[in-house]
């Protein structure tokens, strides 16, 4: 497989997972009108934005389509061999969003045998709350824990809602778990519920629909939310407000001013680190101080202009498009207070940044729309390429409607210190697996299969240990698993019941999920809003 040309002053790209990447292909995704949020969730690519902006962004804004459930991958026993992505029939590339397809030798996957764990008990023992109606089935009360089997844990509560909205439905993508509160967005409101029993604690109502958010919060539970400047269909998503998710109190609000005549608020997103939030959009980005709302900096008028930042661990990583004939993409390490660059990493012609999996270390998923190639590269603290990942598997790189922003929230990948955990794609009825990659060597360390017909999704990782969600099936509850640092047999932290709750848990539309303090939270990212009772948020625990 031919390696792409190298950017100036960069080491050779190692062969393996993919190749070295560069600038973007335009394409901005929107949800399909009138789709059924509870239908089977096939894989879809993003829809292209019909007009070319003055400057093409350095990363794709992903479509709001749910990811397909996963395809089986086999543990390698011999040297890993990369297959040319363009030659693989299952490769899908639409608007820069695709699957990374690899081949390898078959092995004997070890199906996880979930063991009991007694150290994840949440405080309190809340009873089931079937919500504002009786759940998705109508007005009859249902015991969601009926017929629980030995070893299965409980549904703590289910929150439903009944609203009437436009034909395309109402977006409900935001979900945050902060202390004893879980907050959820619905249209132009955020509601806070007690994690123990689902009782409503507070409501914040915005002047118009919420149109941008980040899942991150400050250490004291504050976040920033974007909303439209009017209720009209032609409104701009250019208003921001700080909210305290612990108390339900609103802070400062302001309009984000244009940085240039060509500044367009299309598919805006937010990135947060420390006391800094950036408002990312098509060709520009602006940074504000979260505590005060003070503007810190905006994108420069010329040169390599960031249209978005990735954030975390006290760092900002800018993804910029350069004003040269090739519209080269440049990755920049930026001072969170000033936006000043400390190093840059220039991508070869034709490559763009599709995802930023982590900012410390910097882990980038890069794509080339022309050659239909993908690569995951790791940068060192000086911004130089350290390694390229290699491994067997058909890795899903799609963006789900449940996630919050285009650069950091669109793939179920988790990074912890020296390891990237990436799920393989799951075909309907087949199992997938999670593969752990060593970020120093670029090689796969281990892989854990989901088990027959199941799908595993990484949730978070700490101290070398991975927390993953084994998705529910209509006749089988989901599970929260803890995978040891060596990839050995997972331990079940929660086993969700397989009775009447399983078909509810398995049918959330493009679900948003969290695991915190021994509880598992799952919610929908869109409501049909046809004045009928619909499931919104479901919580499991001991």
Steps between C-alpha positions, in 0.01 A plus 500: 500500500647831393570747774388861442760773461645622828452854630809711562719403797300189587639149554402223256158354553512147635294247309201358679151611595490761228694785357592851587217756447411857388225758404126464486243413251199725536184335620273591786238267637142564599239264644261350251157658515222287636711197588366261760724512806387157609550316173789261445822702490689436175834660429487827312757748382469874523320706242711760319435864568391644167709818495876530512614754759783747431731280709450125531517386862782273608272232635165354393185590690338162533145407413248434771446136409525216751786255472435145391535227757842318467686243289704221639877531505746220556797508737821482301748219553747606233646827380227759435444574134329813372265464205464783254186677616376579150497130411280393789138459397369596844681834508259790508619857446236770478602858556819389671329269749590135451609165634858395535523148362778258586566132456684250715527145616221329685533413862285371778326802655448476871142588579480707815368312799352769720584461866336667794656812649395651830671836489268699274197550723341845478374673809132453583256246361255690280177342379387481140345817362322437172514870416241752402269236359558130526784462253485444125215251517214728605331582829521160665756477780771242424742345743823530302675266742243222469651153467855609582741208479761421762798733466311766306490855635213749490336767295510789745265720299373587154411855401256552214370818343210607281550798269369621168760633258598538135487213253873437527469450875686669783870464575592369847874442464630655821561283808722575801543317829622744766505382861147403604343651186457375144410776255331447165419735210164499324455759227561834671509374859741325734348306788687371802391173667612337824717202406356289783130514412451715189313779676521828309723751680508798263431625147687756287312635198686676220348764267538264202617148418828368640729443201847426639654354813793309642485207737780650706444702816726696732607339827212677676235384251468793259475477124423722199208445261426653158150602395339669201451877478129457421235229473484534120623238254761745369644574844875506562653273764716775647387550861684349796408471867681362802291275725564335836384140467520435874260777597306564179599869507583702190813711466609746232364502144638663186497498124808365324605768254624414151878494463478593129255562218530132408439370850201263487339332800441166331513187715654687794647307791666571832826381658594554866810473712553660840336844496503530119231415244541533123212551258590306184324548170561470126810717451568678830513443876473731802612435859331630817567479871232277654490673838444851362404475134800715403624451143857368503585475129366429153637340187768699311398677181763332281749216487387164634161574657350266765134419442487281809688407814512173689540544875580318823769449763571873501584496128358637176576339165399710200405351163579765241465537123787689336442761232716329238408342164465154657308625804743306717388397847711595801462366853598760763573484870346819636531687828146482651523859625630666182465256211870544421656201324782313672550234226341401171461175312435538126311225317576390141276606214163329491483402867279640774429451870184296551521447879710607792491202736720663764702817557752364753656323321359629171329211319357587159282306258589618151326432171565550131177524304669459161681177583244383759779438749495540876772535759526544875818680601644597838695824545768559759510804733697690234232445236705249301348174386589226747325195360221371276261233625471162332256219565241258360136590496227696326487807721192718501578869470147629460345782695185434697228754565549448871836671514570863566767631267667420174862458603483325837152362547432296189660162557488253783874507562667542839859595582673443833867591539677269254201310356226563243191279526315476169195286416471310176193547285212265577284351228143420596487174691878469528730582787757776505801545725702772668865522401761661730785672314834589659560867414878458520541203267180549301421129532189328631558377859183297541141472390184405686206359298145595592364146485264345250278758330591774749663843470757655735552875528781666702371746761807625686839387626719578799813346649524255213150361559225533241129541575284378212129462423369179346190625324158359576303280260118482491511181709817569695600784731823692457804475725767735633833317495840575647787371284835449679813674373625176344177438307412189699148390599268798560310546826133604500444822694130504405277240339181660372180294525382302197127524569270783388780757522721336234295602194487855637874519567583354157279742305631842609570704188874561450539486879709721722652293780691566824627294791556687826499404870380148429206609284449468125310774313357463150287755314369577154651765274174585322128482574228451241305773687157390377313572824546141616687366801862416407794366694763763577742377767554167675727424797632168632675416827530256788 
